[in-house]
Amino acid sequence: MGPKENISEKRTYTIGVIALLLSALLTATSQVFYASRVQNGHPFVFTGISFFLTACFFSFFARNQKVEYKWKSTWQSLLKLNLASVLAFMGFYYALKFIEPAIVSSLEMGLGPLFVIFLALTQRQIVAKEQWGIALGTLLACFLLIISIFNGGTANILT
């Protein structure tokens, strides 16, 4: 691999990371809005809107990439990723309809890393012990937040 290919690969990686960070930021800031709207509407509508906006968002970043797509070898992974996304979105919107938004957000953040590990395992990838530790630690910390929400101690955690 030449120096020009290495720079292009690093640039592509950086753009991907920035896109994912912006996506996570937009998702986190919109959860309060979704909570108030989902309780009055149908979760399928919000899932459709979310998928459309997400597709537009990532299309914006992908339009300048000069990478040849390998559809024949990657369609299964793409299908699994999209099915996982549908399950995540639908679970999130249905949960917001019936559960307090703070609990839903905690569960989403706690289950997310475990879900990524599950997807890695379905791809027959090896998952390091450290990644398991981080994912389980995140889940346990989120359960701690949920318990404090039920106990009414969320406002007094730092005092």
PDB file of N, CA and C in Angstrom, residues 4 10 21 34 41 47 62 81 88-89 92 96 106 112 130 132 147:
ATOM      1  N   LYS A   4      -0.096   7.331  -0.783  1.00  0.00           N
ATOM      2  CA  LYS A   4      -1.314   7.997  -1.225  1.00  0.00           C
ATOM      3  C   LYS A   4      -2.554   7.209  -0.802  1.00  0.00           C
ATOM      4  N   LYS A  10      -7.047   6.828   5.654  1.00  0.00           N
ATOM      5  CA  LYS A  10      -7.190   7.568   6.914  1.00  0.00           C
ATOM      6  C   LYS A  10      -8.259   8.643   6.794  1.00  0.00           C
ATOM      7  N   LEU A  21     -20.189  10.233  14.872  1.00  0.00           N
ATOM      8  CA  LEU A  21     -20.287  11.102  16.049  1.00  0.00           C
ATOM      9  C   LEU A  21     -21.407  12.127  15.889  1.00  0.00           C
ATOM     10  N   TYR A  34     -38.635  13.344  20.501  1.00  0.00           N
ATOM     11  CA  TYR A  34     -39.295  12.098  20.142  1.00  0.00           C
ATOM     12  C   TYR A  34     -40.219  11.604  21.253  1.00  0.00           C
ATOM     13  N   GLY A  41     -48.274   9.593  18.616  1.00  0.00           N
ATOM     14  CA  GLY A  41     -48.299   9.080  17.250  1.00  0.00           C
ATOM     15  C   GLY A  41     -47.947   7.610  17.198  1.00  0.00           C
ATOM     16  N   THR A  47     -40.211   5.652  12.767  1.00  0.00           N
ATOM     17  CA  THR A  47     -39.156   4.794  12.234  1.00  0.00           C
ATOM     18  C   THR A  47     -38.891   5.140  10.773  1.00  0.00           C
ATOM     19  N   ALA A  62     -21.247  10.074   1.966  1.00  0.00           N
ATOM     20  CA  ALA A  62     -20.797   9.033   1.039  1.00  0.00           C
ATOM     21  C   ALA A  62     -20.677   9.531  -0.398  1.00  0.00           C
ATOM     22  N   LEU A  81     -27.176  -5.334   9.239  1.00  0.00           N
ATOM     23  CA  LEU A  81     -27.042  -4.019   9.862  1.00  0.00           C
ATOM     24  C   LEU A  81     -28.352  -3.243   9.793  1.00  0.00           C
ATOM     25  N   ALA A  88     -33.645  -1.693  16.521  1.00  0.00           N
ATOM     26  CA  ALA A  88     -33.247  -0.691  17.510  1.00  0.00           C
ATOM     27  C   ALA A  88     -34.195   0.511  17.495  1.00  0.00           C
ATOM     28  N   PHE A  89     -34.494   1.022  16.304  1.00  0.00           N
ATOM     29  CA  PHE A  89     -35.396   2.168  16.196  1.00  0.00           C
ATOM     30  C   PHE A  89     -36.789   1.819  16.707  1.00  0.00           C
ATOM     31  N   PHE A  92     -36.828   1.428  20.397  1.00  0.00           N
ATOM     32  CA  PHE A  92     -36.708   2.736  21.032  1.00  0.00           C
ATOM     33  C   PHE A  92     -38.043   3.483  21.008  1.00  0.00           C
ATOM     34  N   LEU A  96     -40.424   4.408  24.157  1.00  0.00           N
ATOM     35  CA  LEU A  96     -40.761   5.802  24.487  1.00  0.00           C
ATOM     36  C   LEU A  96     -42.262   5.991  24.641  1.00  0.00           C
ATOM     37  N   SER A 106     -31.292   5.344  28.972  1.00  0.00           N
ATOM     38  CA  SER A 106     -30.313   4.526  29.695  1.00  0.00           C
ATOM     39  C   SER A 106     -30.230   3.124  29.117  1.00  0.00           C
ATOM     40  N   GLY A 112     -26.656  -0.844  23.614  1.00  0.00           N
ATOM     41  CA  GLY A 112     -25.972  -0.566  22.352  1.00  0.00           C
ATOM     42  C   GLY A 112     -24.658  -1.313  22.185  1.00  0.00           C
ATOM     43  N   GLU A 130     -11.692  -7.227  26.699  1.00  0.00           N
ATOM     44  CA  GLU A 130     -11.842  -5.832  27.102  1.00  0.00           C
ATOM     45  C   GLU A 130     -13.140  -5.240  26.564  1.00  0.00           C
ATOM     46  N   TRP A 132     -15.880  -6.919  25.870  1.00  0.00           N
ATOM     47  CA  TRP A 132     -16.956  -7.489  26.688  1.00  0.00           C
ATOM     48  C   TRP A 132     -17.064  -6.730  28.012  1.00  0.00           C
ATOM     49  N   ILE A 147     -32.168   2.303  38.258  1.00  0.00           N
ATOM     50  CA  ILE A 147     -32.548   2.100  39.666  1.00  0.00           C
ATOM     51  C   ILE A 147     -32.673   3.440  40.369  1.00  0.00           C
TER      52      ILE A 147
END
